[in-house]
Short mmCIF file of C-alpha atoms in Angstrom, two decimals:
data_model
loop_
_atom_site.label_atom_id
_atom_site.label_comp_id
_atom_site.label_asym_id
_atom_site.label_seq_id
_atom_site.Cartn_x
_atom_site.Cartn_y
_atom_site.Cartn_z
CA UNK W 1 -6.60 40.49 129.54
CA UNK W 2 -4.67 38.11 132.08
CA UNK W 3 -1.81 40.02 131.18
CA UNK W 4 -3.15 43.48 132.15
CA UNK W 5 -4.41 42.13 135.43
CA UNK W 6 -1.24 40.58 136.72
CA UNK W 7 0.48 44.32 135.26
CA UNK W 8 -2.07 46.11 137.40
CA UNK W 9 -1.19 43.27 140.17
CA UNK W 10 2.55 44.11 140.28
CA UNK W 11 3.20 40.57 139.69
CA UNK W 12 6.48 38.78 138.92
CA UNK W 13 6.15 35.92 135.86
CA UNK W 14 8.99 34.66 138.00
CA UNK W 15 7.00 33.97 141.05
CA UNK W 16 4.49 31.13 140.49
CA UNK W 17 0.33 32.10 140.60
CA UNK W 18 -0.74 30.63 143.90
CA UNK W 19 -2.82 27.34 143.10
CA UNK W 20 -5.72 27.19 144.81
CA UNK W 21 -6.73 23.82 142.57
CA UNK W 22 -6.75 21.98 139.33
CA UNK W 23 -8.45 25.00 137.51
CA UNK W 24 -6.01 27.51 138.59
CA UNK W 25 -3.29 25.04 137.55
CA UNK W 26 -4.49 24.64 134.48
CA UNK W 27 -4.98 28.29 133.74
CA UNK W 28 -1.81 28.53 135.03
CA UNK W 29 -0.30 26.57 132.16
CA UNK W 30 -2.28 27.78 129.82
CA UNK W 31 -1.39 31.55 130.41
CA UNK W 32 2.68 30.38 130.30
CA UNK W 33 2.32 28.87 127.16
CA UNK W 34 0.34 31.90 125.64
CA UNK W 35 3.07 34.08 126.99
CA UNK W 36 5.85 31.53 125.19
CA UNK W 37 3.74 31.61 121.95
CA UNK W 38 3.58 35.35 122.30
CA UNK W 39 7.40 35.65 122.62
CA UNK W 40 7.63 33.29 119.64
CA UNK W 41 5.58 35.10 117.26
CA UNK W 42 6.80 38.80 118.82
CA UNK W 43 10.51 37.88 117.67
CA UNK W 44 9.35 36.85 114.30
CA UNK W 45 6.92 39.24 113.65
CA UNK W 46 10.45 41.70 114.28
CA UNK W 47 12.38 39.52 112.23
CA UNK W 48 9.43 40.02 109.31
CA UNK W 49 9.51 43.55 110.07
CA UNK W 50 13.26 43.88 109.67
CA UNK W 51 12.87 41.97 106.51
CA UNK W 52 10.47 44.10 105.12
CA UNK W 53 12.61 46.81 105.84
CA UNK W 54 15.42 46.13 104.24
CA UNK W 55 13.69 44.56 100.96
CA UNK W 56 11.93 48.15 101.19
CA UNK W 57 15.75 49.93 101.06
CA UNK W 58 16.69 47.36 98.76
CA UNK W 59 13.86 48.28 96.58
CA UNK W 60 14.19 51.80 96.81
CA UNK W 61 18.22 51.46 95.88
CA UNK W 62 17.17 49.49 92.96
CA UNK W 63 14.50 52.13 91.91
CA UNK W 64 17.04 54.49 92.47
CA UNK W 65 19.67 53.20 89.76
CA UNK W 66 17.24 52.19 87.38
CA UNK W 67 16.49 55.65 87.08
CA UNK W 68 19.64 56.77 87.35
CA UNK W 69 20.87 54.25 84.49
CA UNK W 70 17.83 55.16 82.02
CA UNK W 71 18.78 58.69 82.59
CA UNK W 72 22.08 57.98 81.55
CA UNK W 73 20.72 55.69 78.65
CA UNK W 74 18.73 58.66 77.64
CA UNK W 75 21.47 61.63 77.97
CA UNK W 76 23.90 59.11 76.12
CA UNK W 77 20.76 58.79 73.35
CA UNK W 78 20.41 62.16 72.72
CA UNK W 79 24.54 62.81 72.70
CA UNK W 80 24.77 60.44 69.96
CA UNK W 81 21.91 62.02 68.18
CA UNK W 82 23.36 65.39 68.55
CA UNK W 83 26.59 64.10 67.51
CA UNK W 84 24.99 62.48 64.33
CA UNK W 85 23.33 65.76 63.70
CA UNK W 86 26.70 67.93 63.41
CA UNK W 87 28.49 65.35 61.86
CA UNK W 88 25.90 65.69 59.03
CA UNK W 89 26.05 69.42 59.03
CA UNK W 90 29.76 69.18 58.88
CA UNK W 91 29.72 66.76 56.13
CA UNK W 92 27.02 69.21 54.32
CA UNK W 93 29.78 72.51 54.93
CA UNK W 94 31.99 70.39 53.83
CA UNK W 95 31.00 68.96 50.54
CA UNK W 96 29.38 72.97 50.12
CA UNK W 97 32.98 74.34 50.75
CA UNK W 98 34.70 71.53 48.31
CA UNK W 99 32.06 72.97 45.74
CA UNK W 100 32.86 76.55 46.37
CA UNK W 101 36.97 75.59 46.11
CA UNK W 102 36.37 74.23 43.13
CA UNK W 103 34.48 76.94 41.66
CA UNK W 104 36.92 79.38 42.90
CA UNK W 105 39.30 77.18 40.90
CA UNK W 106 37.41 77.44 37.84
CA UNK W 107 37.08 81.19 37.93
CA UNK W 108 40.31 81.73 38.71
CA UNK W 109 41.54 79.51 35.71
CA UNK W 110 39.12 81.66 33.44
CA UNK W 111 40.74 85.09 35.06
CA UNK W 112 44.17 83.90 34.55
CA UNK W 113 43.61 82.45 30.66
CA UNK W 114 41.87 86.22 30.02
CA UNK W 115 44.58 88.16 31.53
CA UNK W 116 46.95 85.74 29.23
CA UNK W 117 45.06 86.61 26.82
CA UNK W 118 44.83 90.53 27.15
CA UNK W 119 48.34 90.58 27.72
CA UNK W 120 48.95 88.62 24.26
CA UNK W 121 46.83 91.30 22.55
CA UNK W 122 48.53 93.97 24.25
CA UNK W 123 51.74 92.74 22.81
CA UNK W 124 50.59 92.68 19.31
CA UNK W 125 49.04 96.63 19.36
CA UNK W 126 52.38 97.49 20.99
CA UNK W 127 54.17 95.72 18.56
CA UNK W 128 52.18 97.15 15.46
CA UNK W 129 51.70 100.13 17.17
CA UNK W 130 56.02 100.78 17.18
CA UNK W 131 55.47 99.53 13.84
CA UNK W 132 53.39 102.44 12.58
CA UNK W 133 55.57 104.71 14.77
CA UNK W 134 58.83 103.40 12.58
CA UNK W 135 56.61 103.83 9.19
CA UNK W 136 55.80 107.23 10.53
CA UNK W 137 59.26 108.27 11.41
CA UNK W 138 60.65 106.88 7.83
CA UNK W 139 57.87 108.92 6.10
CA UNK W 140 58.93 111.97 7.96
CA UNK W 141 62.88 111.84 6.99
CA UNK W 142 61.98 110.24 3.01
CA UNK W 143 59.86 114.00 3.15
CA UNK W 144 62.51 116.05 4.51
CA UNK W 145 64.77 113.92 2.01
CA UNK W 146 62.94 114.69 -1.00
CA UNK W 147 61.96 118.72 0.69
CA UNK W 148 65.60 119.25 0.56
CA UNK W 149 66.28 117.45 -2.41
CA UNK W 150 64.09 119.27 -4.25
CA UNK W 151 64.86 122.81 -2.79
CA UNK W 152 68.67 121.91 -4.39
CA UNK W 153 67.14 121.04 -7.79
CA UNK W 154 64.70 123.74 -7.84
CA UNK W 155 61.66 121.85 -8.60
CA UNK W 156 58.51 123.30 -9.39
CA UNK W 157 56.71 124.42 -6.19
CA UNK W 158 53.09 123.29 -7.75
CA UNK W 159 54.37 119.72 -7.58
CA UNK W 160 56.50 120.30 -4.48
CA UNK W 161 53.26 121.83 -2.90
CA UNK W 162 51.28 118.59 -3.92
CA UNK W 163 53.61 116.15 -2.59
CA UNK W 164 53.93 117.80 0.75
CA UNK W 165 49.77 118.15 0.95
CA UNK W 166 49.83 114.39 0.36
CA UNK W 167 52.26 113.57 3.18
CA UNK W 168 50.92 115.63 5.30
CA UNK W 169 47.51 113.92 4.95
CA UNK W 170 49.26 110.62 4.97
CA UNK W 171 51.23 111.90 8.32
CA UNK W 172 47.89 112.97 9.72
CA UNK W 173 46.05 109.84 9.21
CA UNK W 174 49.07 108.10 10.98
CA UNK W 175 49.05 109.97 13.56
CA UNK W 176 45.30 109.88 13.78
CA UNK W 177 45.82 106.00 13.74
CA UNK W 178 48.81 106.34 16.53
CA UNK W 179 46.66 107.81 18.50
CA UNK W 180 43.41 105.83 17.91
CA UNK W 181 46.05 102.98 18.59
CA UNK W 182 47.53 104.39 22.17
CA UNK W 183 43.96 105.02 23.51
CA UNK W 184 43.14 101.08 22.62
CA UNK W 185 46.08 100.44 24.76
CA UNK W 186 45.53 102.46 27.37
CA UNK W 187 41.87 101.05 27.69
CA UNK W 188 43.24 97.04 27.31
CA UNK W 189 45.63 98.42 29.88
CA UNK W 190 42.97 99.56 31.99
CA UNK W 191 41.01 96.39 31.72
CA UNK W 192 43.83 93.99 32.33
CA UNK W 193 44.78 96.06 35.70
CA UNK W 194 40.97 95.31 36.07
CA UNK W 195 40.92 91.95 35.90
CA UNK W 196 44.38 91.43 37.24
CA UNK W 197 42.74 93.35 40.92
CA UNK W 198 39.64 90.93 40.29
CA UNK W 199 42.06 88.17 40.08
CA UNK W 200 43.82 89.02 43.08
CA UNK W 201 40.84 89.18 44.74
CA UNK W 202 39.51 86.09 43.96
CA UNK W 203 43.04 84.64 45.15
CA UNK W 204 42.26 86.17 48.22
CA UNK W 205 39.11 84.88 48.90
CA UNK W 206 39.83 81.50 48.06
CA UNK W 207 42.75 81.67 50.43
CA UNK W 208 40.05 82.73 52.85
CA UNK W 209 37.82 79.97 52.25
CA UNK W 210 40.56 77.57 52.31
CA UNK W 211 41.54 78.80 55.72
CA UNK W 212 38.10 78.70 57.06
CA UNK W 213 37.60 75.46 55.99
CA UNK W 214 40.66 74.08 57.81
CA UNK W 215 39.82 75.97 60.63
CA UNK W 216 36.20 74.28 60.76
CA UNK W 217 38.34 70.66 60.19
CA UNK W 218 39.88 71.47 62.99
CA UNK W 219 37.26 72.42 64.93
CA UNK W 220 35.28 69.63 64.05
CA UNK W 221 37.74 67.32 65.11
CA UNK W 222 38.47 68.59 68.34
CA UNK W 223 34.62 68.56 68.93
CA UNK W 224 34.76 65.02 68.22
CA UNK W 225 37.98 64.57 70.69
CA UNK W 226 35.45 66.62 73.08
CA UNK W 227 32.74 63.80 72.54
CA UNK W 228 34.78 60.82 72.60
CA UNK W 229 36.32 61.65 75.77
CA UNK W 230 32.51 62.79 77.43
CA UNK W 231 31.40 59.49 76.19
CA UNK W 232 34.60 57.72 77.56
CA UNK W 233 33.91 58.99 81.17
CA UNK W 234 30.04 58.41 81.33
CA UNK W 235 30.55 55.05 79.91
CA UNK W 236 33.65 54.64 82.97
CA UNK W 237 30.97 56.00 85.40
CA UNK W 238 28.72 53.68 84.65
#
């Protein structure tokens, strides 16, 4: 209140109050050393004030990172996790592609011992199949042989007649059989082209798979690379 009325008084602290006696003296004093206790605890209250200030930035910064850091905790959590998750589905494809390889395999072994097999019986039929062919041709010349023999000796015609109905039945039934023979061919022939394409084409596919497979290696591992190197520079960041 002093205060205000020296303020509205113009007056200089410099200049002493006038005393006019003891009392004024006094009050004198004790207004200076309000003013010097005011200046004291003004400056401090500012220091206090500063104080708070800063531990208030400091705070703030220190809010700041912590959420920063458990963000990064967290994205770095749920990397990992995703990277645990496709390393298991790679490990399923994996193990579901080295079963499918090896049941490629399998078939393929069973294609290739039936077309070995076809093939042997193939052999045989065209081997007794020339056979019969040879008989046949034999039969043929031991009738025109005998035909001619006989037309020099002048044999009777009844027998003549009966032999020749008798190899001409005989010729008929082998060439019945030649034939029955050559279709049995053709149709193993057939079916081992058959098999041979379905061979092939199981080949092909496991080729396929096999490239697909690497291909997913390959991509797997240069996911991982992809990781690694992610993980590398968050963990350099922070």
């Amino acid at each position: 209140m002093t205060s205000s009325i020296f303020s509205e008084m113009d007056w200089d602290e410099g200049i002493a109050m006038p005393v006019a006696n003891n009392e004024n003296k006094l009050m004198e004093d004790e207004l200076l050393r309000m003013q010097k206790e005011i200046s004291l605890y003004s400056g401090d209250v500012a220091d206090h004030d500063d104080r708070i200030h800063n531990m208030s930035q400091h705070l703030k910064n220190v809010r700041q990172e912590l959420t920063h850091n458990l963000e990064l905790i967290n994205a770095h959590t749920r990397e990992l996790e995703t990277e645990e998750h496709l390393n298991s589905i790679a490990e399923r494809e994996n193990g579901r592609l080295n079963q499918e390889m090896l049941r490629l395999d399998k078939d393929l072994h069973k294609m290739r011992e039936k077309r070995n097999n076809f093939e042997n019986k193939i052999f045989i039929q065209s081997q007794q199949l020339e056979e019969f062919k040879s008989q046949m041709n034999w039969d043929q010349q031991a009738l025109e042989a005998w035909l001619e023999e006989s037309a020099r000796r002048d044999e009777d015609a009844i027998t003549l007649q009966k032999y020749s109905t008798q190899d001409q039945s005989k010729s008929k039934e082998l060439a019945l059989l030649m034939g029955h023979l050559t279709e049995e061919a053709q149709k193993k022939r057939k079916y081992l082209d058959h098999e041979t394409t379905e061979t092939l084409t199981a080949q092909i596919e496991l080729d396929k798979t096999a490239e697909e497979f690497r291909k997913a290696h390959a991509d797997r591992q240069r996911l991982i690379a992809q990781w690694e190197v992610t993980i590398e520079q968050m963990q350099r960041r922070d």
